[in-house]
Amino acid sequence: MALGSSLLATLILALAVAAKPVEIVDNLVHLPLVKRTNAANITNVLQRDQARAQALKNPKSQAHKRRASGSISATNQAEDYVVEVGIGSSGTTYTLLVDTGSSNTWVGAGKSFESSSTTVDTGDSVSVSYGSGSFSGTEYEDTVTLGSLTIQKQSFGVASQAEGFSGVDGIIGIGPVDLTEDTVNGVDEVPTVTDNLYSQGQISENLVSVYFAPTTSEDDTNGELTFGGTDSSKYTGSINYVDTTSTSPASYYWGIDESITYGSSGETILSSTAGIVDTGTTLVLIATNAYSKYQSVTGATEDESTGLLRLSSSQYDNLESLYFNIGSESYELTPNAQIWPRSLNSAIGGSSDDIYLIVNSIGTPSGEGLDFINGYTFLERYYSVFDTGNSRVGFATTSYTDATSN
């Protein structure tokens, strides 16, 4: 691949149901990805998200501390996005979760790792806990391929023990590199896939862009992941950027400051505070005090079967928009964008006739430095950019921002 053109240095990974041949259009490389639903465990979506949130609040202890031997309680992934990644001279591919909330890349949860002539066993132990899962094993180095891009000597873990990752082979972590600190024995930090693509001249900018579209089926072709640039065909208007937050622990992740208001009256749901944007979280989670306000203004009741807030049809008719105020911009979640896709109600253990909200409690009150998580149900409505080089996060509207697909 020629490196003189930024277009040629941009990799787009197109979300798809199954692996397809890599397609090059307008000098951009498209590699299929898939939104994956674990039907057996999606009923735990709130439990899983809240467990992950509590781990994320402790980036240097619970979430990324080397584990002693033994097992921990973990629920399987409910819904997530995966990409096919090649490792080694043999080109063996692995199905990896795409996670902006972690930074280690590893395999071995499903398919066993197959070493090749280019594989180097470092002998260093590695271990990461995600709250909703964990892995431990040994760190390796090898050639990693993403479409037509090749990373030399990428460091990654090979799991000897993994919990909570049914149906996938591991994770490709695209969070900030600081999250890899103390995860590998004797190593300060492990350069991420994005860092190495940039340092090896494969991409012209050290950033990742994410495009999702709302989905109403359990497996759907609905987005793109872009390394090194943005795809203007996937968003409308301009991308608006905001600096990452300096408030800890949100500052360890793709953290931003935001406030949330409700309806035409602008009633405050969550005062300006720090939180994160996370593809590894399904729902939009907010501090308990904000959750109580949101429940009050919507009139919703907690559903025993799913744990989610439930609306009657008349309450949904009166539901107003929710506004996420980030930097100088306000990002609207319309009433339809605030509800779970009704065609997937049965997948979460709900009734097909009910209306469930995708906003819920993070499990702790405001003031802890990570008071909200904008999960992928938010990202399905906005194009997002995670810019390491400029320490900022960007958002833009898409053709699905105001869609009524749910």
Coordinates of N, CA and C in Angstrom, one line a residue, residues 84-94 113-119 141-146:
E84 N -12.8 -8.9 11.9 CA -11.9 -10.0 11.6 C -10.5 -9.5 11.5
V85 N -9.6 -10.0 12.3 CA -8.2 -9.5 12.3 C -7.3 -10.7 12.0
G86 N -6.3 -10.5 11.1 CA -5.4 -11.5 10.8 C -4.1 -11.4 11.6
I87 N -3.6 -12.6 12.1 CA -2.4 -12.6 12.9 C -1.4 -13.7 12.3
G88 N -0.2 -13.3 12.2 CA 0.9 -14.3 11.8 C 1.0 -14.4 10.3
S89 N 2.2 -15.0 9.9 CA 2.5 -15.2 8.5 C 1.5 -16.2 7.8
S90 N 0.8 -17.0 8.6 CA -0.2 -17.9 8.1 C -1.5 -17.2 7.7
G91 N -1.7 -16.0 8.3 CA -2.9 -15.2 8.0 C -4.1 -15.7 8.7
T92 N -4.0 -16.4 9.7 CA -5.1 -16.9 10.5 C -6.0 -15.7 11.0
T93 N -7.3 -15.8 10.8 CA -8.1 -14.6 11.2 C -8.8 -15.0 12.5
Y94 N -9.1 -13.9 13.3 CA -9.7 -14.0 14.6 C -10.8 -13.0 14.7
F113 N -5.1 -19.8 19.6 CA -4.0 -19.1 18.8 C -3.2 -20.1 18.0
E114 N -2.9 -19.8 16.8 CA -2.0 -20.6 15.9 C -0.8 -19.8 15.7
S115 N 0.4 -20.3 16.2 CA 1.6 -19.6 16.0 C 2.1 -19.8 14.6
S116 N 3.0 -18.9 14.1 CA 3.5 -19.1 12.8 C 5.0 -18.7 12.8
S117 N 5.7 -18.7 11.7 CA 7.1 -18.4 11.6 C 7.5 -17.0 12.1
T118 N 6.5 -16.1 12.2 CA 6.8 -14.7 12.6 C 6.4 -14.5 14.1
T119 N 5.9 -15.5 14.8 CA 5.4 -15.4 16.1 C 6.6 -15.3 17.1
E141 N 4.3 -11.3 20.2 CA 4.4 -10.3 19.2 C 4.3 -11.0 17.8
D142 N 3.6 -10.4 16.9 CA 3.5 -11.0 15.6 C 3.0 -9.9 14.6
T143 N 2.9 -10.3 13.3 CA 2.4 -9.5 12.3 C 0.9 -9.5 12.4
V144 N 0.2 -8.3 12.4 CA -1.2 -8.2 12.4 C -1.7 -7.5 11.2
T145 N -2.7 -8.0 10.6 CA -3.3 -7.4 9.3 C -4.7 -7.0 9.6
L146 N -5.0 -5.8 9.1 CA -6.3 -5.2 9.0 C -6.6 -4.8 7.6

